Structure formats: C-alpha cells, structure tokens
XYZ file of C-alpha atoms in Angstrom:
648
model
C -82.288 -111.399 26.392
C -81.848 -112.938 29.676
C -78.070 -113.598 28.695
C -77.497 -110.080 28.321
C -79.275 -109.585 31.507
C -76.993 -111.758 33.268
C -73.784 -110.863 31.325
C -74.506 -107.181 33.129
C -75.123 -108.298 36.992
C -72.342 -110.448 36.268
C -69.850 -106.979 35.906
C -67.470 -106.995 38.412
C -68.333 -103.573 40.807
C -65.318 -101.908 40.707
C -65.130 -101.668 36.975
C -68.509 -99.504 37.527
C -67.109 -97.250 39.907
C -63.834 -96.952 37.801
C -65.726 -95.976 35.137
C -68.411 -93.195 36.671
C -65.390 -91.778 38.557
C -62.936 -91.433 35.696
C -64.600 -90.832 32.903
C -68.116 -89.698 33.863
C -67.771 -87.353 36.885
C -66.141 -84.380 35.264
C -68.694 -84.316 32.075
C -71.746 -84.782 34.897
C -70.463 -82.117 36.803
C -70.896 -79.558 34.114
C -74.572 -80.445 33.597
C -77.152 -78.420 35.014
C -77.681 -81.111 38.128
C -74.000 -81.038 38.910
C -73.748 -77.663 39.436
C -76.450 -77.675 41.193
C -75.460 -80.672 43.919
C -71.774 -78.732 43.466
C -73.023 -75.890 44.611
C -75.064 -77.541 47.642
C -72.038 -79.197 48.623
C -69.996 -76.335 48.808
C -73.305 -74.291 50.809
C -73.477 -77.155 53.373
C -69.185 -77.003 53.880
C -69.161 -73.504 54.541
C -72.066 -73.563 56.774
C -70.189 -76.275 59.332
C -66.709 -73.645 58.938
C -68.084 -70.259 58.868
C -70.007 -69.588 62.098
C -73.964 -68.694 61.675
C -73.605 -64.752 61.822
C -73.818 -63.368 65.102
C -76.506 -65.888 66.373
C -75.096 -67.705 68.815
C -72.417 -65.205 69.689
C -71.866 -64.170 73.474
C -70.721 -60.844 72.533
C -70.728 -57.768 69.790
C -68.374 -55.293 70.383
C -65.743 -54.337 67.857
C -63.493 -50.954 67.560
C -64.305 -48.844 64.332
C -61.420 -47.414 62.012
C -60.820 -46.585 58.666
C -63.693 -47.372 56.663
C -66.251 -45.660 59.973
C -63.731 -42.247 59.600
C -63.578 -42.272 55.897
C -67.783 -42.689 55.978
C -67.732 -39.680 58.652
C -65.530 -37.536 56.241
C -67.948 -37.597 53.642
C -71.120 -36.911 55.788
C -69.313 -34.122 57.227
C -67.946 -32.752 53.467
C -71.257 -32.838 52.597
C -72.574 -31.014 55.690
C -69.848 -28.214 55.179
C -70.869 -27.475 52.130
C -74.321 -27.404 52.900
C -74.583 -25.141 56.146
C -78.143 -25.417 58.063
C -78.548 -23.912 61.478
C -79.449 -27.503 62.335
C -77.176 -29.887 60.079
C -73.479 -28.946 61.471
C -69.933 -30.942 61.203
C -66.906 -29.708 62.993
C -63.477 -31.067 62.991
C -60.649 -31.609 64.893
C -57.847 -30.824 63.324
C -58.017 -28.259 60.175
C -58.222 -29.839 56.792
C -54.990 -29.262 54.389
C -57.908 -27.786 51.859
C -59.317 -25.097 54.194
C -55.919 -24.241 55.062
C -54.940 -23.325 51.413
C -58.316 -21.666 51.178
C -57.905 -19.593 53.830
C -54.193 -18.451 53.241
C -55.424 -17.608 49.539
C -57.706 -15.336 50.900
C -55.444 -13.744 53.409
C -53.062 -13.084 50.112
C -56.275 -11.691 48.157
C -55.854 -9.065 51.657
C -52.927 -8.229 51.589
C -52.546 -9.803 54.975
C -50.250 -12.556 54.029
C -47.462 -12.480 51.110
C -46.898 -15.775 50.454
C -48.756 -19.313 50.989
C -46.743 -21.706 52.795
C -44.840 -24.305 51.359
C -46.470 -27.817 52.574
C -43.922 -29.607 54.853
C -42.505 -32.384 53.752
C -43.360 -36.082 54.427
C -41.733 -37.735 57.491
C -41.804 -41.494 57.328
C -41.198 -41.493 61.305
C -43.698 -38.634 62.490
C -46.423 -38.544 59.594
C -48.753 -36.043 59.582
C -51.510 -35.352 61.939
C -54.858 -36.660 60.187
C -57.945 -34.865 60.197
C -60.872 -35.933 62.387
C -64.566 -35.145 61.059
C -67.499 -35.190 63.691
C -70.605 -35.026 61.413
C -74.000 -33.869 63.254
C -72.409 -31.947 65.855
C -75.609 -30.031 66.361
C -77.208 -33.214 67.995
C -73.822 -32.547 70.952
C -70.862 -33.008 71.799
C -69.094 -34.073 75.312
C -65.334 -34.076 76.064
C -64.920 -36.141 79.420
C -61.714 -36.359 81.013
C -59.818 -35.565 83.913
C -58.001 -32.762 84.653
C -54.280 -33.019 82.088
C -56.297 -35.789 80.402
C -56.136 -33.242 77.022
C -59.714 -32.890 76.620
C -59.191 -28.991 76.172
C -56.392 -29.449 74.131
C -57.542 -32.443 71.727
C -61.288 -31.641 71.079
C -62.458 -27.956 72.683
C -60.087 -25.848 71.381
C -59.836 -27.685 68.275
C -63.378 -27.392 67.679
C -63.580 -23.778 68.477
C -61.061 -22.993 65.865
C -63.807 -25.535 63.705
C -66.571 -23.664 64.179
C -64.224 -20.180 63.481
C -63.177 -21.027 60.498
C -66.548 -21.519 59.218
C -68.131 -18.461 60.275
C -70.418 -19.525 62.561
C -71.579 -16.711 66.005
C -69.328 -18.898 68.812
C -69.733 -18.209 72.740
C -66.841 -19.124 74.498
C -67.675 -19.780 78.653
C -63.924 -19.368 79.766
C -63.988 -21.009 83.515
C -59.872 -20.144 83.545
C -60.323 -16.893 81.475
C -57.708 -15.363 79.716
C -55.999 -19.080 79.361
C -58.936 -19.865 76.836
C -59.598 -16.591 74.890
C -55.803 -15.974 74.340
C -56.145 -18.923 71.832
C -59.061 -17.836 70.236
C -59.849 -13.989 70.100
C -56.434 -13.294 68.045
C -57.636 -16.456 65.599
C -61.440 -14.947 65.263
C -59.676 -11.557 64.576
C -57.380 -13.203 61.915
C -61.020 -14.907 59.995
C -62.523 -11.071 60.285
C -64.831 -11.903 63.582
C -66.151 -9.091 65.897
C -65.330 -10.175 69.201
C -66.608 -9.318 72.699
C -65.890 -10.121 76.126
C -67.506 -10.302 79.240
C -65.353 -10.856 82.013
C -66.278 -8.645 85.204
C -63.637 -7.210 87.213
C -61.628 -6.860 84.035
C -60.411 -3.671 82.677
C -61.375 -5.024 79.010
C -65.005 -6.546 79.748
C -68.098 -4.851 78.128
C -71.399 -3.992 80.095
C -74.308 -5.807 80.615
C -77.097 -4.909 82.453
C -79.134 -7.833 83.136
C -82.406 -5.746 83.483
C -81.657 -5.519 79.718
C -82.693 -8.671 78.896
C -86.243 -7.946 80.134
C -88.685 -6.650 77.988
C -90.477 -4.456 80.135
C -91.725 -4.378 83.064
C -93.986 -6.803 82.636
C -92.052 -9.709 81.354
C -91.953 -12.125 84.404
C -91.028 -15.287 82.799
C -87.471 -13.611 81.889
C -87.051 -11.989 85.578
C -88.172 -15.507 86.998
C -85.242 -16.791 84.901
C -82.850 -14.164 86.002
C -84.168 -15.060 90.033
C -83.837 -19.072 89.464
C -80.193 -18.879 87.721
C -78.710 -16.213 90.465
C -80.124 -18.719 93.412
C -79.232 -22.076 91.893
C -75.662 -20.372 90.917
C -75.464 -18.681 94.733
C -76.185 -22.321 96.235
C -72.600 -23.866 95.630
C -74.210 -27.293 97.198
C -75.801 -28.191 94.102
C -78.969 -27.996 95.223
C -78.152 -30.382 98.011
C -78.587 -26.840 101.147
C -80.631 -27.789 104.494
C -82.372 -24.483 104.352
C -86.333 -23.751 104.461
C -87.516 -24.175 100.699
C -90.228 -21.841 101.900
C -87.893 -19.202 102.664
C -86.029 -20.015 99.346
C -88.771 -19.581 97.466
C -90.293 -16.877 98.897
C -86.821 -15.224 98.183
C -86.737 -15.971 94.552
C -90.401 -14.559 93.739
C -89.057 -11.692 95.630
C -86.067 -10.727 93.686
C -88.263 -12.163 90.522
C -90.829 -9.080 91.649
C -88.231 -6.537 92.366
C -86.869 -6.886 89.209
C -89.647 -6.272 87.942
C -90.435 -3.094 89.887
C -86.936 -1.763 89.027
C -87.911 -1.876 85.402
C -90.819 0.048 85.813
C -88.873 2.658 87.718
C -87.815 3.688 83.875
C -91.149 3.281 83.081
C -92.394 6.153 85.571
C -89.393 8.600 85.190
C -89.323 8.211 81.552
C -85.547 6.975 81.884
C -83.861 3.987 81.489
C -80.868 4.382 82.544
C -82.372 3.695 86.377
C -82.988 0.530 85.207
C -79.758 -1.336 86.975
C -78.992 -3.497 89.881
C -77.870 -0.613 91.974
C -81.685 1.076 91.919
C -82.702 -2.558 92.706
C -80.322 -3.066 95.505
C -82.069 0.623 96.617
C -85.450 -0.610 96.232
C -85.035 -3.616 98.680
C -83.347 -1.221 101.382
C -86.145 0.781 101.895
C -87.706 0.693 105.568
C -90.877 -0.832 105.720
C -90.620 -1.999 102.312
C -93.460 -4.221 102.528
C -95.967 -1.081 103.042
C -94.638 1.152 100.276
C -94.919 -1.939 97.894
C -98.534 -2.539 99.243
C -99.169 1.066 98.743
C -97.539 1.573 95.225
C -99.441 -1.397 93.701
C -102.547 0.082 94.789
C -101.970 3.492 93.406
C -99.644 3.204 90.191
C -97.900 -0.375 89.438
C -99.259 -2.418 86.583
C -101.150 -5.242 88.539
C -98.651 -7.677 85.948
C -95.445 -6.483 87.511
C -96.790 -6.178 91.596
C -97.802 -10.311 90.729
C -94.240 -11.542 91.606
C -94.903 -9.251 95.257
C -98.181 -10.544 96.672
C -97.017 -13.464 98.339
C -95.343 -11.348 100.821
C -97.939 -8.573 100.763
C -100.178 -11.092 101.882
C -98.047 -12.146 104.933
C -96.863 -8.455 106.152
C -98.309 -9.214 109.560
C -95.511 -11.816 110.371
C -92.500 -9.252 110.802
C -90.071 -12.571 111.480
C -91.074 -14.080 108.321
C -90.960 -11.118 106.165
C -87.509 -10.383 107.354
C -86.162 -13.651 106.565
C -87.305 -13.285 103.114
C -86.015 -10.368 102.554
C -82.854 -11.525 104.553
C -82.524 -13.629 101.335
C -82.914 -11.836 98.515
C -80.551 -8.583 99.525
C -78.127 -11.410 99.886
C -78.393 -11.994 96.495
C -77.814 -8.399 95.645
C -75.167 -6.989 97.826
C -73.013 -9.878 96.538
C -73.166 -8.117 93.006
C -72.417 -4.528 94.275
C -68.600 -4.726 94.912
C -66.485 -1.637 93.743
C -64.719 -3.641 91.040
C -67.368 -5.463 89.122
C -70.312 -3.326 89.330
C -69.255 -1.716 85.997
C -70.103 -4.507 84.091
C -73.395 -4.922 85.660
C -74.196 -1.141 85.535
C -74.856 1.007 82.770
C -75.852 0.860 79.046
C -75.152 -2.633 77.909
C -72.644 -2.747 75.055
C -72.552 -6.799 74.447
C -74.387 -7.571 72.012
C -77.452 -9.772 72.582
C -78.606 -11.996 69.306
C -75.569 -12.987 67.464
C -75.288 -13.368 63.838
C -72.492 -14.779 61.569
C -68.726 -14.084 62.215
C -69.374 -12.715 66.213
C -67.606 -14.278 69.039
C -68.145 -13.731 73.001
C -66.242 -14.811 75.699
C -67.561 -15.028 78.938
C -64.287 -15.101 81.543
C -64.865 -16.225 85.109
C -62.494 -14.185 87.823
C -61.922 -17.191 89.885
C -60.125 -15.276 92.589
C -64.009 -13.956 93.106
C -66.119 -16.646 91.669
C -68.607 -16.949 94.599
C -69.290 -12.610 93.473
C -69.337 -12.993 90.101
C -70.435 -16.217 88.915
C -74.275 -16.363 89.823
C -74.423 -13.057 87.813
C -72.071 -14.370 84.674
C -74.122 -17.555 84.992
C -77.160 -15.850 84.330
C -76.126 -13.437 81.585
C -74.862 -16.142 79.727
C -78.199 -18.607 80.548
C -79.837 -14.855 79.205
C -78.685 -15.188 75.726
C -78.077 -18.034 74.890
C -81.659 -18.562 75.772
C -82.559 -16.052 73.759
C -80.659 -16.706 70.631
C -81.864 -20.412 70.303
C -85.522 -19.590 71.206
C -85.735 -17.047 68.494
C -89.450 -16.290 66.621
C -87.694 -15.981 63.418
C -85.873 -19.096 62.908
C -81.573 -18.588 62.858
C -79.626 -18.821 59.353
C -77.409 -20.355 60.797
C -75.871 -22.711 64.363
C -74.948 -21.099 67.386
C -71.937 -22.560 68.517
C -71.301 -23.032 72.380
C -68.137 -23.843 74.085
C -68.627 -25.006 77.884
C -65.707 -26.071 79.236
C -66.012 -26.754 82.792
C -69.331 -27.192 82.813
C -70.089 -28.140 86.375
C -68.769 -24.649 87.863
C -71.815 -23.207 86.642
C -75.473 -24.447 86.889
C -77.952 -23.746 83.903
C -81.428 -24.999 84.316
C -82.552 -24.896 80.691
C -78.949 -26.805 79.478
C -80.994 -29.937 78.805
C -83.704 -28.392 76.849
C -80.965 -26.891 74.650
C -79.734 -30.002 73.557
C -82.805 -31.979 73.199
C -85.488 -29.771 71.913
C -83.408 -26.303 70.632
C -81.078 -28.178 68.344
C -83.264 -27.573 65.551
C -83.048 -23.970 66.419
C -79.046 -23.997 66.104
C -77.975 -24.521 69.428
C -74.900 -26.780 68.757
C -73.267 -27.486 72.663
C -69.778 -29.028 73.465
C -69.394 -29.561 76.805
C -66.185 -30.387 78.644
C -66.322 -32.050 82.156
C -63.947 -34.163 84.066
C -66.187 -37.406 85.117
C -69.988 -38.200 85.903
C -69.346 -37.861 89.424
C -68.089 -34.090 89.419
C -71.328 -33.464 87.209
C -73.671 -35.202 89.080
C -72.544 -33.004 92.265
C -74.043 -30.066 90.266
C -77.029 -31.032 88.272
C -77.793 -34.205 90.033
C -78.247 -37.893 88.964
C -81.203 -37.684 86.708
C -80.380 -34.388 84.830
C -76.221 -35.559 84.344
C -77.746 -39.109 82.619
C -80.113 -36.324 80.549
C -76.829 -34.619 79.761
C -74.558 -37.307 78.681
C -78.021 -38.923 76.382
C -78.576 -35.723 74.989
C -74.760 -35.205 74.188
C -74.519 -37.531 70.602
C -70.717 -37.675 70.020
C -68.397 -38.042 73.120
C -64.944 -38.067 73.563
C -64.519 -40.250 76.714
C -60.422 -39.556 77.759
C -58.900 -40.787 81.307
C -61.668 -40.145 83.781
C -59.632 -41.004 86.698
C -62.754 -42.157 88.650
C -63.398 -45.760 88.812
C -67.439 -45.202 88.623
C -67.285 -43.032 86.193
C -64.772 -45.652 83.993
C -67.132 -48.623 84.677
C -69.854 -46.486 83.422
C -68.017 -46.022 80.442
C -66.635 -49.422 79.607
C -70.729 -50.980 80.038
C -71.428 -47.774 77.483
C -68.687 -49.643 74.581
C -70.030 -53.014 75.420
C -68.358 -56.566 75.228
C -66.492 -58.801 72.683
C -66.444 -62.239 72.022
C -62.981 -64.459 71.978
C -61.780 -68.052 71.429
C -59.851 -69.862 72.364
C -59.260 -73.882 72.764
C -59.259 -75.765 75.838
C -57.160 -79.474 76.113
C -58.367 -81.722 78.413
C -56.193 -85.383 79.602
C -58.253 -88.376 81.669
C -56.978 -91.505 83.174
C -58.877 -94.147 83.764
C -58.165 -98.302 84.325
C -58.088 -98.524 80.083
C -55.170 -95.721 80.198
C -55.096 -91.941 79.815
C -57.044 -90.132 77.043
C -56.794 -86.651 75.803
C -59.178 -83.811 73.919
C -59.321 -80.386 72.636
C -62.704 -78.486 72.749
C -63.299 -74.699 71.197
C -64.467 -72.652 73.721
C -66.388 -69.051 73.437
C -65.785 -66.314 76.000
C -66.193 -62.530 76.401
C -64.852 -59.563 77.868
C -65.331 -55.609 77.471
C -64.244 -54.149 74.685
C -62.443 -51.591 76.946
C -62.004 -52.295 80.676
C -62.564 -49.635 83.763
C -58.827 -50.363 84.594
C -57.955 -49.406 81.314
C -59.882 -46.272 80.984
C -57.608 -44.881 84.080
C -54.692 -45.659 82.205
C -55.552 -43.757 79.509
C -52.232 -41.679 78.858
C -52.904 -37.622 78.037
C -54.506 -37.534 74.484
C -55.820 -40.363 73.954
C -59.653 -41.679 74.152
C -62.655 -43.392 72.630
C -64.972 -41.421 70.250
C -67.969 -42.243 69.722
C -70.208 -40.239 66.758
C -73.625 -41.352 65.093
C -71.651 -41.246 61.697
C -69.173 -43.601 62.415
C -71.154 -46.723 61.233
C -70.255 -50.554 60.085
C -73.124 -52.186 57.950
C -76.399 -51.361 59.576
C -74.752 -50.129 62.978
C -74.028 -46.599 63.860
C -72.294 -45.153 66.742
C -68.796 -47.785 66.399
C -66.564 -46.107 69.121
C -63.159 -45.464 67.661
C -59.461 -45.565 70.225
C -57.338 -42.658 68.876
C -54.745 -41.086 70.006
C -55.368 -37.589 69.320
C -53.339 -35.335 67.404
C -53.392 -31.688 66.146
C -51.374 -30.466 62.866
C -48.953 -28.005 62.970
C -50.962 -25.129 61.143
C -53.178 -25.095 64.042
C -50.585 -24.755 66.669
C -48.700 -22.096 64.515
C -52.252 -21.005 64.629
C -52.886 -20.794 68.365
C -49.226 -19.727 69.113
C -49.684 -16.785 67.232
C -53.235 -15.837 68.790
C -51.479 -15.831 72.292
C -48.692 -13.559 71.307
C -51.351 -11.227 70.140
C -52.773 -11.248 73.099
C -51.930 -8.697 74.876
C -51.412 -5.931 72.742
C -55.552 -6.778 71.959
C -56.389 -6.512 75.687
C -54.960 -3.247 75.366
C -56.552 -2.235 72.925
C -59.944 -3.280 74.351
C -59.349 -1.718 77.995
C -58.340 1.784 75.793
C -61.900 1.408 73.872
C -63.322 0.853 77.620
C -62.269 3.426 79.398
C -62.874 6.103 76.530
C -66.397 5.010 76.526
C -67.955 4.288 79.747
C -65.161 4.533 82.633
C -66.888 5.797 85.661
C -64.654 6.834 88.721
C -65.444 5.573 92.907
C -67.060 9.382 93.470
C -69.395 8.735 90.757
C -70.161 5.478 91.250
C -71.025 6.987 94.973
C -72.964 9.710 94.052
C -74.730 7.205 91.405
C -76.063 5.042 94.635
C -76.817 8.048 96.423
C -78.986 9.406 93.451
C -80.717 5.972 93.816
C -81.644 6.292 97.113
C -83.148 8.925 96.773
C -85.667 8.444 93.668
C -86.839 5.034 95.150
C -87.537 7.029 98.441
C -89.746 9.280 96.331
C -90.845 6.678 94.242
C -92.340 4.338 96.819
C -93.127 6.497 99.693
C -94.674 4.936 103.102
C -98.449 5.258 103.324
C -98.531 7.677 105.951
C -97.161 10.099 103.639
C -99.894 11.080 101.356
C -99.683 11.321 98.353
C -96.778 10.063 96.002
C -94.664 12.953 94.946
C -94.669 13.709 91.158
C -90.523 12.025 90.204
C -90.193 15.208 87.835
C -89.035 17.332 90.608
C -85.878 15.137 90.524
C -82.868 15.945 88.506
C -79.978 13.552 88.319
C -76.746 14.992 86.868
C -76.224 13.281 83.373
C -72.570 13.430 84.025
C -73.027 10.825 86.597
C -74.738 7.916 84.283
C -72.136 6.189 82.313
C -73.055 5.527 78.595
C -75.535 8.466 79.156
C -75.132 10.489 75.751
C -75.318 9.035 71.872
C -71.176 9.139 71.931
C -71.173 5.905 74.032
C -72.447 3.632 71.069
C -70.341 5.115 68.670
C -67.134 4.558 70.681
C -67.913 1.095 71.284
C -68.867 0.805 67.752
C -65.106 0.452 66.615
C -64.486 -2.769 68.600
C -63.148 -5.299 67.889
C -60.448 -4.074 66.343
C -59.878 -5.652 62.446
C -56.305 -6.367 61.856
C -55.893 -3.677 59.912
C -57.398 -1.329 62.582
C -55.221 1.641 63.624
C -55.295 1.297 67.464
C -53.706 -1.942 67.320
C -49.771 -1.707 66.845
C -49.555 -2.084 62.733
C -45.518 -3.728 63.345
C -46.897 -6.437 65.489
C -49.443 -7.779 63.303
C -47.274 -6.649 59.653
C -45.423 -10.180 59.410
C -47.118 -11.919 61.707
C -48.847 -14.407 59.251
C-alpha cells in the first residue's frame, strides 16, 4: 500500500500536466462543468473588451438613419390608413403608391388618358426618397433662414401632404400669390373647393368680422377680435412705451363698440348694418360718451353696454376720454381705405367651419401690411379658433400652414398646439430663427412654441444664438482616441500609450451656419433607436419629380383661375366708389338716430329710415347663389376647357 503510495508522488509533474492537457481537456470541456467555466471565461473576456454600456460614457449623441425612417414609415402607413382628427402623418415627398392611386383615379375621370410610365433608374441621380413625419398633429416647425429651403423642402411639400389626403387646409400666405400659385391649381386637380382671402385683391371673398360674433351679446369673441387688431397694430411686439391704461381702456372700447354695432341689426331688424363702416360711424358721433350713457339706460341689453362702462364711469375727464377714444378710431380708420373695405364689408362669402376637401388662403398685400394685417390677423385667429374649439368634436384634422409666422401675432397659437391638438388642429410653422420669433411673441411664449412644436426641421439659421441653441438641443457624442506619452529620466527614456475618452456636439453652432440650401436636422417622436425616441436625422432634402411636375403645372394655371375668381367677384358683390359713399353716408345717419344726445328726447323710432337696397352689396338671395359656383372644378365651364384638356 504505501509502495503504491509512493510510486504515485514519485510521478514526475510534467507527465501529469501532459496528460490532463492532451488527453483530458477536450472530453472535460464537454461536461456540464466545462461548459459552464467555458462559458464564464468567455463572460469575464468580453466584459474587459466590450465597454460596460453607456455607464461610464461622457456622451450620448448619435445621428438616426435607416432603421429610425423605415420605423417612421410604418407608424405613418398605419396612421394614413387610419385617419383621426387627432392621429395625423404627412410626408414630404409623395409616395410612388399614392401617385399611381391618384393618376388611376384621374383616368376613372376622364381627366387624364394615360398613367405615366415610371422613369427609369439612374445609378448617378437615384430617385428622391420619401420622407414620413408620423404624429404631425402633436406640430411641426420649419426653421431656417431666408433661401435656407424651408418653404421649398418641408411647407410646400407638406401642403401638397395634407391635399392629397383630403384634409380642410388653411394656407396663411405672408408673400401671397407666390404660395397659393402652387397650391390652389393642385387642390383644384384632388376636387377641393378653394377660397381666398386676400384684401385689396380683385379675387378675395368677403368677410365681415362682425360675422364671427354671435350676437350682440357675445363679448368673449369681440374681446378676441379687440386683443388680435391691437397686438397686430403694435408692430413692437408688445415691447410700445405707451400708457397701458390708455391701451386698455382702448381695447374694452372697440371690444364694446363691437358689440353695440351688432345690436344695431338687432334694433333695425337688419343685418346687413352690421359692418365696420356703421362701427367706424358709431365712434364718430359727438359726445359719444352721452348718447352711449343714454342708450344703455333706455334700450341696450345691460350684456352688450358691459364692455362701455369703464368710460361711462369717467365722462367727467374730457382729456382722458379723448385719448381713449383717440385710440380706438385709430384702429378703425386704418381698415376703411377705398381698396380693401370690400372684403371687410358686406355679406361674408368665406366660409367659416371647414370640412373635408376645402382649402383657404389667406394672402397678405405687403405693399399695405400695416392696413391690412391686424384685420387678416384676426379673421384668420377667428376661425381657426373656431374650427378647433368646436362642441361637436371634428371628423377629421385641420391642417394649418404658417409660414412666416412672426409677421403676424396670434395670442391663442400656443393653446392650439398644446391643448387643441386633440381637437384636430395640426400647425406647421415656418420661421427663420428664435431671435426673429422672440421679437414677436417674446422669450417665454417662442420657448412655448418651439416645446409645443414635436417634429422640427432645423435648416441654416444664420444666427449664431439661435445655432447654439440648436446644437445644445442634438446633444454631445463621445470619441476616442489614444494618447502616446515619452519620459526621460537618469535610467533612460520611456514611452506609453493611454486610451483616452472625449466629447463634442453632435452638430456644432459653426456648422449649423454652414448648412448649404436644403439641407437640415429632423427631429420626429417616431424616429426611435431601442428605447429612445426623437434620434435627429442630417438629410439633405429632396423632392421627386411628380411633385414638381405637380407644382409647375399649378402655377401655369394660375392665372387663368384668378380670372376666373375676380369674374365670380365682381358678378356677385362688386360695389362702385359712389356706393360705397352713399353706403357711409347711410351710416351716419342711422347711428345719429340710433343713439341720439340726451337733450333730445326721446329716441326716434329707426323705421322711419329707408336705406336703398341697391346700395348694400350681397343684399338679395342672388348673392349666395353666384358665389355658390366657386371654386371652379376642372371641368367647370368658366375656366378655359383648352388650357386644362392636356394639361395632366
């Protein structure tokens, strides 16, 4: 026994280890505890290779690309074919399977005779890919400097988006015709009715803003209609030295005299006094502060005088009550020019709540943009107010195109996009830096704007705050890189290489201003990587043929629509200077015997005046129905048959 003992410590060690490694190593590694030591081998290796995640990382940013688009395309197929007033996707750039679609149908018409043949694939100039912005309802802002292409690459585009889908569009031109040329003739082609309101234009409808009060009664809407004409009359941005008292004062008088004009129909059983022209009459009067003391004692709802008491109550100071009324017929004699009170005046003809396949376009004159802008402002505040604060939930989104959005000021813009997108209000917004937006809405409302704006398409600001702004937005990334180092020393010289860790932005504010024209970062809530959403994508922009076929066409057509339009206009409610005269004349006179001065006893009865009908435009039934044939369908007589036959 204790020979065999000794014969085995006597084994020379190496002829162990030569044995366990050559003949015992594989056979142990395919038992259940060499896999298992294997396997924690392996687990430890990678561990000291791979770094630990991103703990221990100095920075996160990365760009997105094909796998974030392709993940947007779905969520945006899905929302197409799913339409919700408050689940939306747009594109930019039509789809090669809604462009089939829609040329089949345009065959089915008879207003195309053959689909196109596809164009063939160019290895050197492929074709323009298709960009899908899922949950568009949740907005969308287009930031760029003026030639940056933010018009070009993402408004336009996603007007034609929301066109081709059917959905009521409002178009706020700030360089009108340049904008509706491209997309009136395209609405037309997709079987839109299309409006425009563009005063001092032969081809703009009518709308009287007293239309968009109730009755006379309805003060929230004329303190609305008081706040938008003021903050669009201030160009400063809010920023004037004058007395807020006198400001205010002003508004709750032109708030009251609104008022008061609409219950001028009220008392002569006539609407058609209801206009700015009878209100402009009202605040003429002589001694106007004692004939509205005296007219809300003896027949004014005590609802509509409200608005009025403040400077009832402070007749006594002749200076003061000057001033404010200094201030509000200001507001009104801007309005009541010879060439745009005929879209102020009258029987309103654009239509108010919008429904599927209806387009407006609100053009700006910019030749007389100080006259007509506080006015266009607040018609277009008016409805789009009205459309997204509906009782009766909408069917479907109301698409709104604001280009240019600091040339106009509209209060409730940041309850739209926060609270009303669940009501359908789905906003793009094009502006050229924070800085220009800030000027207008100020510091606290633009940050409101740009949170409350989802997906943004950041091109070449040209401003360096704005840029720095933007590159802290995309965040930082992290890079390596390896560092040598070489000592000396009495023992001799010595040398070593270290990894180091660094980081940088992901975009920096230098780059952003040398952003050539079409390119820019996008950033969508769709476009996500693993368990983060919002990656920001760099693309250079591009737009397919079909649409600028598409838009080339629309422009031709131009003009032989505007024709057509200012024909329809004139027929229906053209009114000449004499009548217009005799119109403010007639005014005159009824407020005069409307709200008489104390002293004269008793208020005359208003039956005892007559106007002439002839002098009211849009006075008889035949108005509506001539109006009733716009816009003008493409196969609609009016419109020249040989330009549109082979125009497809």
């Amino acid at each position: 026994m204790n020979q065999n003992t000794n014969h085995v410590i006597s084994l020379p060690p190496g002829l162990i280890y030569q044995q366990l490694t050559k003949e015992n190593l594989i056979d142990f590694a395919q038992t259940n505890q060499g896999i298992t030591i294997t396997s924690c081998l392996i687990a430890l290796g990678l561990l000291v290779i791979i770094p630990d995640g991103k703990k221990g990382q100095l920075a996160t940013g990365y760009w997105g690309g094909k796998k974030e688009k392709k993940a947007a395309r779905k969520k945006a197929q899905e929302q197409m074919a799913n339409i919700s007033r408050n689940s939306v996707a747009l594109y930019v750039g039509t789809p090669e399977d809604i462009q089939k679609r829609q040329e089949q149908e345009w065959i089915k018409q008879g207003k195309l005779k053959k689909q196109r043949k596809p164009e063939a694939f160019n290895w050197f100039k492929p074709a323009a890919e298709s960009l899908y912005l899922p949950d568009a309802q949740r907005g969308i802002s287009a930031i760029g400097a003026s030639g940056s292409g933010k018009s070009f690459s993402v408004c336009d585009p996603l007007i034609r988006s929301s066109l081709d889908q059917g959905f009521p569009t409002i178009i706020y031109d700030f360089k009108y015709p340049a904008q509706a040329k491209r997309a009136v003739g395209y609405a037309l082609k997709r079987g839109y009715k299309v409006h425009i309101f563009a005063p001092g234009f032969p081809e703009s409808d009518v709308c009287n803003p007293l239309d968009l009060l109730k009755d006379e009664e309805d003060a929230i809407a004329a303190g609305q209609i008081a706040q938008v004409i003021n903050r669009n009359t201030d160009l400063t941005g809010g920023k004037a030295s004058g007395d807020k008292f006198f400001e205010d004062a002003g508004d709750s008088l032109v708030e009251g005299i609104f008022l008061l004009t609409k219950a001028v129909g009220t008392l002569v059983e006539n609407q058609r006094y209801c206009d700015i022209m009878t209100a402009q009459a009202i605040l003429s009067l002589p001694d106007l502060v004692s004939r509205l003391e005296f007219a809300s004692q003896e027949k004014l709802n005590v609802w509509t005088t409200r608005p009025l008491s403040q400077i009832i109550s402070i007749k006594e100071s002749e200076k003061t009550v000057a001033g404010i009324i200094g201030i509000a017929q200001r507001t009104f004699q801007k309005f009541l020019k010879k060439d745009f009170m005929g879209a102020f005046c009258g029987k309103t003809t654009l239509p108010l709540d919008l429904e599927r396949k209806q387009l407006i376009v609100f053009g700006l004159d910019r030749n007389n943009r100080d006259i007509v802008g506080p006015l266009l402002a607040t018609i277009l505040h008016m409805v789009i107010n009205r459309n997204v604060s509906r009782i009766k939930p909408r069917r479907d989104p109301l698409v709104v195109s604001l280009d240019e959005l600091p040339s106009l000021y509209l209060p409730q813009l940041v309850n739209w996009l926060n609270e009303n997108r669940e009501d359908g209000f789905c906003g793009i917004l094009g502006y050229q830096n924070l800085g220009q937006l800030e000027n207008r809405y100020g510091k606290e409302l633009t940050r409101a704007i740009l949170g409350g704006t989802a997906t943004k398409f950041i091109f070449n600001p040209q401003d360096p705050d704005s840029a720095k702004t933007f590159s802290d937005l995309l965040g930082e990334f992290q890079i390596h890189f390896k560092s040598k180092s070489k000592s000396s020393g009495t023992g001799g010289s010595s040398h070593s290489k270290s990894d180091q860790k660094n980081k940088r932005p992901l975009l920096e504010p230098a780059q952003f201003i040398k952003l050539p024209t079409g390119k820019a970062v996008i950033i969508n809530p769709a476009y996500q990587r693993a368990k983060e959403s919002y990656v920001p994508l760099l693309e250079q922009i591009q737009i397919p043929e079909f649409d600028l076929k598409e838009q080339e066409w629309s422009e031709n057509l131009w003009e032989s629509i505007r024709e057509h339009l200012i024909k329809v206009k004139r027929a229906s409610h053209r009114v000449s200077n004499q009548q217009r005269v005799r119109q403010l004349k007639e005014r005159m006179a009824l407020v005069e015997q409307l709200f008489p001065l104390p002293t004269n006893g008793a208020i005359q009865a208003p039956a005892s005046f007559s106007p002439t009908p002839a002098l009211i435009p849009n006075s008889g039934s035949s108005s509506s129905t001539a109006t009733s044939h716009w816009p003008p369908r493409l196969s609609d007589q009016d419109v020249s048959p040989d330009l549109l036959e082979g125009s497809f």
